[in-house]
N, CA and C atoms as an extended XYZ file, in Angstrom:
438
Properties=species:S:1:pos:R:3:atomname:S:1:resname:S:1:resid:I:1 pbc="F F F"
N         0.846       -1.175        0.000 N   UNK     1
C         0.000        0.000        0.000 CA  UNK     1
C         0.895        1.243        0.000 C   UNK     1
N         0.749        1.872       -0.813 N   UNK     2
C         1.632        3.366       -0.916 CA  UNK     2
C         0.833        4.220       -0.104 C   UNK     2
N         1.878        5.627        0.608 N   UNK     3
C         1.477        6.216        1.934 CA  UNK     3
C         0.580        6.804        1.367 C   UNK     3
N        -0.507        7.350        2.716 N   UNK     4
C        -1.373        8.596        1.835 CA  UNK     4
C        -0.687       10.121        1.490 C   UNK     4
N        -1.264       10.658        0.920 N   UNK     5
C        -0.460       11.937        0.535 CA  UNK     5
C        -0.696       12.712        1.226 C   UNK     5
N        -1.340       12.851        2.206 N   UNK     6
C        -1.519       14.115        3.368 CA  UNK     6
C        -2.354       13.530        5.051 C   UNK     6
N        -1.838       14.650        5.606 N   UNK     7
C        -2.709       14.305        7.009 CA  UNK     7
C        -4.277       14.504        6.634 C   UNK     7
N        -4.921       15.022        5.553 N   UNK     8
C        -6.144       15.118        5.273 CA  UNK     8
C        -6.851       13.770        5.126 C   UNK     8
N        -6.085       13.537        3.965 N   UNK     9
C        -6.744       11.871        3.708 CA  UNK     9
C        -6.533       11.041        4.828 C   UNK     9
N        -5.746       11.093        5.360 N   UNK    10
C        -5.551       10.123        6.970 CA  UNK    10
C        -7.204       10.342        7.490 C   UNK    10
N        -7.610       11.837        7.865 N   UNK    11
C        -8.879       12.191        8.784 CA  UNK    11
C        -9.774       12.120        7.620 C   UNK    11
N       -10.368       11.110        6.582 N   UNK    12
C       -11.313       11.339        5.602 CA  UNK    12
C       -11.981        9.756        6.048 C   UNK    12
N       -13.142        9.784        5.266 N   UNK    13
C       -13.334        8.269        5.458 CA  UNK    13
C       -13.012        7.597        3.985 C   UNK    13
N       -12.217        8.282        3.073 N   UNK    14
C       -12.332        7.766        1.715 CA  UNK    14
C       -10.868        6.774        1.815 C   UNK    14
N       -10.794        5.953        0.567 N   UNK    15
C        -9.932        4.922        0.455 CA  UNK    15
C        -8.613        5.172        0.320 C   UNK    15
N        -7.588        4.622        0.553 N   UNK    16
C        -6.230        4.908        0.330 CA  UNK    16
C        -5.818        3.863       -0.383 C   UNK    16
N        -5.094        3.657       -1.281 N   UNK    17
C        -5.786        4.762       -2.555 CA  UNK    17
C        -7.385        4.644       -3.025 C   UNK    17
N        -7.581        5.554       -3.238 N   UNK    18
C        -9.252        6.024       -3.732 CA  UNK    18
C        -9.461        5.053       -4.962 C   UNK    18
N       -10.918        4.573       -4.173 N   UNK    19
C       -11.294        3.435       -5.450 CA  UNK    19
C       -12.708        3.406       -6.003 C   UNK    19
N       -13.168        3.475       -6.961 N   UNK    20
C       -14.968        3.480       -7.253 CA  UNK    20
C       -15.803        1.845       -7.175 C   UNK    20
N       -16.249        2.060       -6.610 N   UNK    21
C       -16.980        1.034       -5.923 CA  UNK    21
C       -18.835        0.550       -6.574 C   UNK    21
N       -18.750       -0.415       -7.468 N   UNK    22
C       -20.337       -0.300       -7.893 CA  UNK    22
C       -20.657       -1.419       -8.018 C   UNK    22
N       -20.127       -2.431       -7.473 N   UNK    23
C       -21.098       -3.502       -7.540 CA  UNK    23
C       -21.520       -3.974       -5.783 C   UNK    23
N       -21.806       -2.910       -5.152 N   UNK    24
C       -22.562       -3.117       -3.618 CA  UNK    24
C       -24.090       -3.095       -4.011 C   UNK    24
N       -24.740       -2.482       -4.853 N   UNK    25
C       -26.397       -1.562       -5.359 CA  UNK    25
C       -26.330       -1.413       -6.189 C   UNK    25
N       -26.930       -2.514       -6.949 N   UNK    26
C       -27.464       -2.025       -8.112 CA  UNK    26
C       -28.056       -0.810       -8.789 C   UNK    26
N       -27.229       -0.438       -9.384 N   UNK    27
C       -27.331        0.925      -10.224 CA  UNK    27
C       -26.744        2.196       -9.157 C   UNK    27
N       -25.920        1.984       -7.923 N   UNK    28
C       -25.324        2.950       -7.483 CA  UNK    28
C       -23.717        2.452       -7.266 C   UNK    28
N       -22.940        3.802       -6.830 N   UNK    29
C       -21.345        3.983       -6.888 CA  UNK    29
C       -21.111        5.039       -5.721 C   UNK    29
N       -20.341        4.484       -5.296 N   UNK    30
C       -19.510        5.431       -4.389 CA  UNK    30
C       -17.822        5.099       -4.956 C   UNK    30
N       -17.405        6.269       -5.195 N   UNK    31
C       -15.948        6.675       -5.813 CA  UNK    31
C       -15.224        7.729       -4.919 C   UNK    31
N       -14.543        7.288       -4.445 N   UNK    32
C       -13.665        8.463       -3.635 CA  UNK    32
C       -13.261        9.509       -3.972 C   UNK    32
N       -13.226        9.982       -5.075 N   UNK    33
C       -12.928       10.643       -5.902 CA  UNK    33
C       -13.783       11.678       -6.770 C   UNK    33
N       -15.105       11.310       -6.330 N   UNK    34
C       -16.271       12.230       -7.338 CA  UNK    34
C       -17.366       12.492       -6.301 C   UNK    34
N       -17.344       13.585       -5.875 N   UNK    35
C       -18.279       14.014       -4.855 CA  UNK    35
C       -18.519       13.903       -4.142 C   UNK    35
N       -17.140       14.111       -3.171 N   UNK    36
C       -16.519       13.783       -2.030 CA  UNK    36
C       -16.887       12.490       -1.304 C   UNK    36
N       -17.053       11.413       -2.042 N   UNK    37
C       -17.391       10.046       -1.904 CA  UNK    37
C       -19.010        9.529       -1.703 C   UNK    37
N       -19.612       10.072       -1.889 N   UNK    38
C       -21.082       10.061       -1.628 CA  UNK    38
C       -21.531        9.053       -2.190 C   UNK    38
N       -22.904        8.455       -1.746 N   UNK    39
C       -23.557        7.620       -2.574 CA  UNK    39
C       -23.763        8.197       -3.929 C   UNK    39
N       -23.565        7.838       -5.291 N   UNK    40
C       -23.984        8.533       -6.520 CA  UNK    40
C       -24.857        7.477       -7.540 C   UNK    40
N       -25.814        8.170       -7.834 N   UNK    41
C       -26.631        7.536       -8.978 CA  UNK    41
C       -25.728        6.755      -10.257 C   UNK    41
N       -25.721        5.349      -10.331 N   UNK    42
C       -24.389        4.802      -11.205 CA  UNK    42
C       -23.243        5.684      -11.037 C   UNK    42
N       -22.362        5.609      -12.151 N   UNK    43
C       -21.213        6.534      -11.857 CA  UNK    43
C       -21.020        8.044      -12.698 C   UNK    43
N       -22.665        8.723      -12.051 N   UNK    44
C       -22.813       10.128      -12.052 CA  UNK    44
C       -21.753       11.086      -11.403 C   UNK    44
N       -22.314       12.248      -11.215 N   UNK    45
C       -22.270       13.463       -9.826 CA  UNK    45
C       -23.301       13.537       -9.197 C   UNK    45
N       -24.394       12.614       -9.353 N   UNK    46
C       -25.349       13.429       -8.529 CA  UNK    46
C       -25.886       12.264       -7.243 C   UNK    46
N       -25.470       12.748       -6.385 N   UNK    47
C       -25.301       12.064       -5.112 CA  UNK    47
C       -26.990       11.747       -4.676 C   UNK    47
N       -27.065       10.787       -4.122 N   UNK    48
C       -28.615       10.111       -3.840 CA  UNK    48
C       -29.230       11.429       -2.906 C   UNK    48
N       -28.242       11.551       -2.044 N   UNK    49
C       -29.035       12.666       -0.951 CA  UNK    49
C       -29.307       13.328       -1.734 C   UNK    49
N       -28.949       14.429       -2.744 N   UNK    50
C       -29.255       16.010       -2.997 CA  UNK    50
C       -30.706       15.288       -3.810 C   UNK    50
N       -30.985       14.441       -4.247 N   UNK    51
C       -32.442       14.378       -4.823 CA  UNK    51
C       -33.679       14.306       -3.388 C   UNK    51
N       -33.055       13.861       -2.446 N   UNK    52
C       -34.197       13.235       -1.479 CA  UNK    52
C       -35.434       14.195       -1.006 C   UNK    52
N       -35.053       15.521       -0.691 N   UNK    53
C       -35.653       16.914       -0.328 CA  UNK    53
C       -36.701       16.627       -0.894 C   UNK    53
N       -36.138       16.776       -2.725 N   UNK    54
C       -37.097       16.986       -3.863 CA  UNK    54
C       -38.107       15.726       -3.851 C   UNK    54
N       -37.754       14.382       -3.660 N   UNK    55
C       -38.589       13.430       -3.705 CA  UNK    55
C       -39.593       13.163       -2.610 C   UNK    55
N       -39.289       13.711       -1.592 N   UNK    56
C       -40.070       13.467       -0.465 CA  UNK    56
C       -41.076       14.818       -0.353 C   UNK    56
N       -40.737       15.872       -0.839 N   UNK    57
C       -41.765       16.924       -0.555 CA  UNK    57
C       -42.822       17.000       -1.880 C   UNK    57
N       -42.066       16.761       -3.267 N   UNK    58
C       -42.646       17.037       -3.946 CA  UNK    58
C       -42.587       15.700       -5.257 C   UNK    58
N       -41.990       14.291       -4.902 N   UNK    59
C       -42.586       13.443       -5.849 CA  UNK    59
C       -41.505       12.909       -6.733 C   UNK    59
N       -41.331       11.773       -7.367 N   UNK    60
C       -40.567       11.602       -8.647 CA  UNK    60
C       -40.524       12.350       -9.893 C   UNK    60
N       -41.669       12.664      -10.074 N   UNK    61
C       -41.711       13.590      -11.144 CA  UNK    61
C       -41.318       14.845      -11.292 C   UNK    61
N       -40.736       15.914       -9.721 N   UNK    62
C       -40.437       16.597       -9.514 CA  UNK    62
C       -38.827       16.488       -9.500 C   UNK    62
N       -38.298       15.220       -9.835 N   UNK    63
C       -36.568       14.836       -9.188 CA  UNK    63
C       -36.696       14.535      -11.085 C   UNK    63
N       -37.263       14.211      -11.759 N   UNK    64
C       -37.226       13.788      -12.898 CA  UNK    64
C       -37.041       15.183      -14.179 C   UNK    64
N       -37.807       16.100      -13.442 N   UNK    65
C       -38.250       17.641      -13.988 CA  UNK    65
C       -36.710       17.968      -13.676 C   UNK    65
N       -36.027       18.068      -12.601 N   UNK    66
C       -35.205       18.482      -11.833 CA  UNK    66
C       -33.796       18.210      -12.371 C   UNK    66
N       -33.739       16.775      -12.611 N   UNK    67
C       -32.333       15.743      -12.768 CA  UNK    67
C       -33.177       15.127      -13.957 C   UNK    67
N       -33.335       15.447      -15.240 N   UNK    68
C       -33.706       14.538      -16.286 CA  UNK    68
C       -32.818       13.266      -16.484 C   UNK    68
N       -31.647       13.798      -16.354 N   UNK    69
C       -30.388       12.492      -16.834 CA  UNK    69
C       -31.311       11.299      -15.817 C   UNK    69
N       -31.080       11.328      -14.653 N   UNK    70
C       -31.579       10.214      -13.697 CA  UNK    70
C       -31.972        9.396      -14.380 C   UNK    70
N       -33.340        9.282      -15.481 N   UNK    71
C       -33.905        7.932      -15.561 CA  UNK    71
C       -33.363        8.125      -17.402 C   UNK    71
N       -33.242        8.967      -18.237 N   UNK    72
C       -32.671        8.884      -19.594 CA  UNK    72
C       -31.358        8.371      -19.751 C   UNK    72
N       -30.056        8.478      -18.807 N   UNK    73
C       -28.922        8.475      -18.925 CA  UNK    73
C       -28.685        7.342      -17.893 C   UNK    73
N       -29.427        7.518      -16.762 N   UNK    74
C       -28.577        6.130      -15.655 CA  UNK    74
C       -29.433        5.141      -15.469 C   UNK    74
N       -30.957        5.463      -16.498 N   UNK    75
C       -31.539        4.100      -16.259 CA  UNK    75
C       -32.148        4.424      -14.697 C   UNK    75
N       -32.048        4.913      -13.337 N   UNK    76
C       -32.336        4.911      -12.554 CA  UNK    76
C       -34.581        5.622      -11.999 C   UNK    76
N       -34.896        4.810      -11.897 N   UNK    77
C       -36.806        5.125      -11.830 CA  UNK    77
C       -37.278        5.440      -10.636 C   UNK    77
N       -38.275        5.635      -10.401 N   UNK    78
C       -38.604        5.589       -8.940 CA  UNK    78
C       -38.792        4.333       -8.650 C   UNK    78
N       -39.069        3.095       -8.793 N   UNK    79
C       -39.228        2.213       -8.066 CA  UNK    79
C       -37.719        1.395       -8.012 C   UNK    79
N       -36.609        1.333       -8.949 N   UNK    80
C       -35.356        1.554       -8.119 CA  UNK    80
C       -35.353        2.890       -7.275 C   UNK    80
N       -35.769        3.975       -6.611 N   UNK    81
C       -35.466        4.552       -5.650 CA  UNK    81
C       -36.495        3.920       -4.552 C   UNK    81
N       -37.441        3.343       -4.725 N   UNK    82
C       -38.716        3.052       -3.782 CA  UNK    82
C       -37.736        1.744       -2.840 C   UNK    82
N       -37.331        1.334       -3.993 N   UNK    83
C       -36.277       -0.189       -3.462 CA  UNK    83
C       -35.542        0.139       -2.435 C   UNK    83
N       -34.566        1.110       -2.888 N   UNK    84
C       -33.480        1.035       -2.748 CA  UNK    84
C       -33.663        1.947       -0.467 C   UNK    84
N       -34.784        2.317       -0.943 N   UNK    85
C       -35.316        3.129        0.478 CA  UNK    85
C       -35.404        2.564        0.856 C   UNK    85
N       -36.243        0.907        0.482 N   UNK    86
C       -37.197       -0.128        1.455 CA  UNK    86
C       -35.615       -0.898        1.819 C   UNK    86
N       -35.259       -1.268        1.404 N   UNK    87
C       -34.076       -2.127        1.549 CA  UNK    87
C       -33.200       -1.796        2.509 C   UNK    87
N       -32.640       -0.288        2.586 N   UNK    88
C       -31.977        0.703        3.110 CA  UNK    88
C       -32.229        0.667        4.764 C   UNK    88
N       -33.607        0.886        4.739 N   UNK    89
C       -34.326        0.733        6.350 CA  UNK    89
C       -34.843       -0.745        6.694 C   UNK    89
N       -34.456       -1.654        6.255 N   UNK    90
C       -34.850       -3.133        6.317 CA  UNK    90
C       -34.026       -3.365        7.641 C   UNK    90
N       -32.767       -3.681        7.549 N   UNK    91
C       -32.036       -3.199        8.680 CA  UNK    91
C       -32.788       -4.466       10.075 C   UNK    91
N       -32.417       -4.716       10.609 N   UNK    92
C       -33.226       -4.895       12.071 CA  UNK    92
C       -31.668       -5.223       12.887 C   UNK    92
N       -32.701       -5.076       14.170 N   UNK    93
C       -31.949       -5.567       15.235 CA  UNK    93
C       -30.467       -3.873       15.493 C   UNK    93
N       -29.061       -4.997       15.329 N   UNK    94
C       -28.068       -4.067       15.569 CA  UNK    94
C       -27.565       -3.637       14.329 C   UNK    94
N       -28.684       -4.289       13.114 N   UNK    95
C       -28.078       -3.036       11.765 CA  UNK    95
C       -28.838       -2.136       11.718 C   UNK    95
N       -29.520       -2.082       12.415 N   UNK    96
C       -30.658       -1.139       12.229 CA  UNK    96
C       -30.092        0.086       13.311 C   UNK    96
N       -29.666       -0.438       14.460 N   UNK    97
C       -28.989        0.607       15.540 CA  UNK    97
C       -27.933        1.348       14.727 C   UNK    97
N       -27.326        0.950       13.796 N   UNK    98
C       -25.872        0.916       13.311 CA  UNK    98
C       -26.404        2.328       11.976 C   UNK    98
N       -27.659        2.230       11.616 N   UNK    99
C       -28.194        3.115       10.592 CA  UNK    99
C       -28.828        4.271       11.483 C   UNK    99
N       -29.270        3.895       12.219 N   UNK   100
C       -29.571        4.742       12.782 CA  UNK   100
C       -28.576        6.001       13.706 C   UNK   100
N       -27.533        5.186       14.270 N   UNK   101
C       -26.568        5.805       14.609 CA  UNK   101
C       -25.692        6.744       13.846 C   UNK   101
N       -25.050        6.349       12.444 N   UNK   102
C       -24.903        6.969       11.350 CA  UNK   102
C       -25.365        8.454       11.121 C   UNK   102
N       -27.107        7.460       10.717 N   UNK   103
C       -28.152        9.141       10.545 CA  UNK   103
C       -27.864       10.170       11.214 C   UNK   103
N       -27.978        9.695       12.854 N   UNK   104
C       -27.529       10.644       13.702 CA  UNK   104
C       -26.175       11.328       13.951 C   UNK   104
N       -25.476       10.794       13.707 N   UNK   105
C       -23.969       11.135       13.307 CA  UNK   105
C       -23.956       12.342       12.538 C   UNK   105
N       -24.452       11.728       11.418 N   UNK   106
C       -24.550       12.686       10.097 CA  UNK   106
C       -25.329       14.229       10.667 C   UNK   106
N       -26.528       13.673       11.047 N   UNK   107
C       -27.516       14.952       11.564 CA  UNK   107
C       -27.076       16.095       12.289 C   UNK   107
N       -26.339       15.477       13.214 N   UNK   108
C       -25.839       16.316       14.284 CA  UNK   108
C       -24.378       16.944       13.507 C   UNK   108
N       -23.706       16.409       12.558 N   UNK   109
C       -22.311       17.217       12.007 CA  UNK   109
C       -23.192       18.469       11.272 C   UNK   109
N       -24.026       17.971       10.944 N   UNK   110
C       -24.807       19.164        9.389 CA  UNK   110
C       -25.430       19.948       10.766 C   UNK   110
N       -26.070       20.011       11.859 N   UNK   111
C       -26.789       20.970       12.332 CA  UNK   111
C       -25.329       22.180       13.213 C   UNK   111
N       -23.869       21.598       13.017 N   UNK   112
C       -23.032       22.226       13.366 CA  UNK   112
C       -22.456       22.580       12.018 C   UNK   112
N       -23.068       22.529       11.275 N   UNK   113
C       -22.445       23.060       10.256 CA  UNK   113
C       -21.416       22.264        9.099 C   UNK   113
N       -21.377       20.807        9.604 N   UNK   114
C       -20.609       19.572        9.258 CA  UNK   114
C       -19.340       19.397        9.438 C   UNK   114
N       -18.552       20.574        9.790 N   UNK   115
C       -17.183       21.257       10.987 CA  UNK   115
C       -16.961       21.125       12.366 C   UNK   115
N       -15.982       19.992       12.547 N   UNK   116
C       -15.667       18.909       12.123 CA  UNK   116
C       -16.430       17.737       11.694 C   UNK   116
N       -16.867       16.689       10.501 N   UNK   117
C       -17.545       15.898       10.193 CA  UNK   117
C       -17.436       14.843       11.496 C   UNK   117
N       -18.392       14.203       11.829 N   UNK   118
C       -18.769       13.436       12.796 CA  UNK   118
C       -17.466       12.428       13.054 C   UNK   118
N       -16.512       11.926       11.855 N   UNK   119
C       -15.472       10.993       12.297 CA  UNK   119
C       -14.456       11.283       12.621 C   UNK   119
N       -14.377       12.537       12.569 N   UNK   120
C       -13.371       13.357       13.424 CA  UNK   120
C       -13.485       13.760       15.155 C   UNK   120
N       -14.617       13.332       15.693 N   UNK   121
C       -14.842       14.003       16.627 CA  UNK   121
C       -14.681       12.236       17.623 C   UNK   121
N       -13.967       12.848       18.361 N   UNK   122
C       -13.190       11.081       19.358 CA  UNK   122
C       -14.694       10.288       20.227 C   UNK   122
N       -15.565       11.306       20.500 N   UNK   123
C       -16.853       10.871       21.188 CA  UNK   123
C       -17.592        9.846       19.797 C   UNK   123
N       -17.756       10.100       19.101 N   UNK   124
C       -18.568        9.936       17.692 CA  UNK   124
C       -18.078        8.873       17.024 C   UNK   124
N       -16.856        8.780       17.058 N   UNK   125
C       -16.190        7.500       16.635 CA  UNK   125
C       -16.416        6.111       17.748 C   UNK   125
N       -16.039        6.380       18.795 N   UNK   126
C       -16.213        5.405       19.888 CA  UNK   126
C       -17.668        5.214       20.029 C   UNK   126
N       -18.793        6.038       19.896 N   UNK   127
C       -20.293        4.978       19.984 CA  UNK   127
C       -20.404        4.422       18.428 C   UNK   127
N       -19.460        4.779       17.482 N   UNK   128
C       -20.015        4.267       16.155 CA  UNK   128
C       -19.178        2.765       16.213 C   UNK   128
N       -18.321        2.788       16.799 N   UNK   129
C       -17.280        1.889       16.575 CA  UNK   129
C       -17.905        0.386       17.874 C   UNK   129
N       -18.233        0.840       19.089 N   UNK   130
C       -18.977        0.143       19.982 CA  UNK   130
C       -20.164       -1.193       19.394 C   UNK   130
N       -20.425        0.266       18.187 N   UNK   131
C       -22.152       -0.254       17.398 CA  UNK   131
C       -21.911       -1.412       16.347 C   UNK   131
N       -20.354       -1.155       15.961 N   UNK   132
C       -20.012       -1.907       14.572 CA  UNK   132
C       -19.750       -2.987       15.418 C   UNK   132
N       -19.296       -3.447       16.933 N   UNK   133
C       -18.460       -4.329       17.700 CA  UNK   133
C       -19.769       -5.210       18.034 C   UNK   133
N       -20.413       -4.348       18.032 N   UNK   134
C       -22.072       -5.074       18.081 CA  UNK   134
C       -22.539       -6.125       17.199 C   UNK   134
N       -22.257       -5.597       15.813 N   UNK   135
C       -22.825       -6.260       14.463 CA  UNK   135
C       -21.809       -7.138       14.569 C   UNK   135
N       -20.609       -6.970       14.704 N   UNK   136
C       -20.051       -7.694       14.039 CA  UNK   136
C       -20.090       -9.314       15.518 C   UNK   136
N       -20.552       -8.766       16.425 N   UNK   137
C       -21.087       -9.828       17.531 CA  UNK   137
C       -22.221      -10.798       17.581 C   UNK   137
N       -23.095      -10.073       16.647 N   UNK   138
C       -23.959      -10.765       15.818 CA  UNK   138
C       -23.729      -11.608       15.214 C   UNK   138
N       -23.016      -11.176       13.694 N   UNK   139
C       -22.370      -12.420       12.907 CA  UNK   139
C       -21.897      -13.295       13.691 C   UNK   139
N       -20.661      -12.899       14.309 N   UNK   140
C       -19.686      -14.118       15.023 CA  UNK   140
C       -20.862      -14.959       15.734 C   UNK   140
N       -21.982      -14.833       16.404 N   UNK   141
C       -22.357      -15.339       17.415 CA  UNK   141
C       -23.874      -16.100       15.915 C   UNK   141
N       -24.256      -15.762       15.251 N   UNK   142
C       -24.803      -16.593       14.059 CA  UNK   142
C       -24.128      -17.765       13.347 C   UNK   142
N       -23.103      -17.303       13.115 N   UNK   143
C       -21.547      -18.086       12.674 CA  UNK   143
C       -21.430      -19.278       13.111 C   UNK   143
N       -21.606      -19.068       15.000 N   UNK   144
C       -20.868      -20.027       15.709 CA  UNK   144
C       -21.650      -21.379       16.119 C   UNK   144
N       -23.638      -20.814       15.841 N   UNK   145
C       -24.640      -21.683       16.018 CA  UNK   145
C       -24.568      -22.326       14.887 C   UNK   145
N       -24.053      -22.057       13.504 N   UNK   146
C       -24.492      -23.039       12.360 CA  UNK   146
C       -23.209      -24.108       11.992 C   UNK   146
């Protein structure tokens, strides 16, 4: 593994070296490299969040009016977004704590302004990291019954 190139990328959550990532979701990408790593519609710019506002207040047809490329260019519809929601919050148990924790993560960096982003902050890491010690206590302990 070659070093990273700055103390920045050390405090990022993106890859060393930065890699695009698309076969987790069908028809989505996260790339370290294109919009500051965000979930993105295939391998767009336009990150899943910045449509959500528009879809939830005012509809698909309003994200479609909005972002034409979406369903002409990436193939992406509302019922791949209907999916991809239901699936998203399917979650139970300690993945579901683990999404939820996140959300809140996230929530609370953006209502400070996102300065410092939540994985920078030593409190924020240690309940996220507790939560992952969780899941991953799950598996091991599913694992160990079969």
């Amino acid at each position: 593994m070659e070093a990273p190139p700055n103390n920045w990328a050390l405090r990022s959550t993106k890859r060393i070296p930065p890699e695009e990532t698309t076969d987790l979701y069908p028809g989505l990408c996260v790339d370290d490299e294109r919009v500051g790593g965000a979930i993105t519609i295939s391998q767009s710019r336009l990150p899943v969040w910045a449509i959500m506002g528009t879809l939830i207040e005012d509809g698909w047809e309003a994200v479609v009016e909005g972002w034409d490329h979406v369903e002409t260019d990436y193939g992406w519809t509302k019922e791949d977004m209907s999916n991809f929601l239901y699936f998203l919050t399917e979650p139970r148990g300690e993945f579901g704590r683990l999404l939820l924790l996140l959300a809140e993560m996230e929530r609370r960096a953006c209502s400070n302004g996102g300065d410092p982003p939540w994985y920078q902050r030593p409190e924020s890491r240690v309940r996220v990291r507790e939560q992952l010690q969780r899941c991953i206590g799950v598996l091991d302990r599913i694992e160990a019954a079969q």
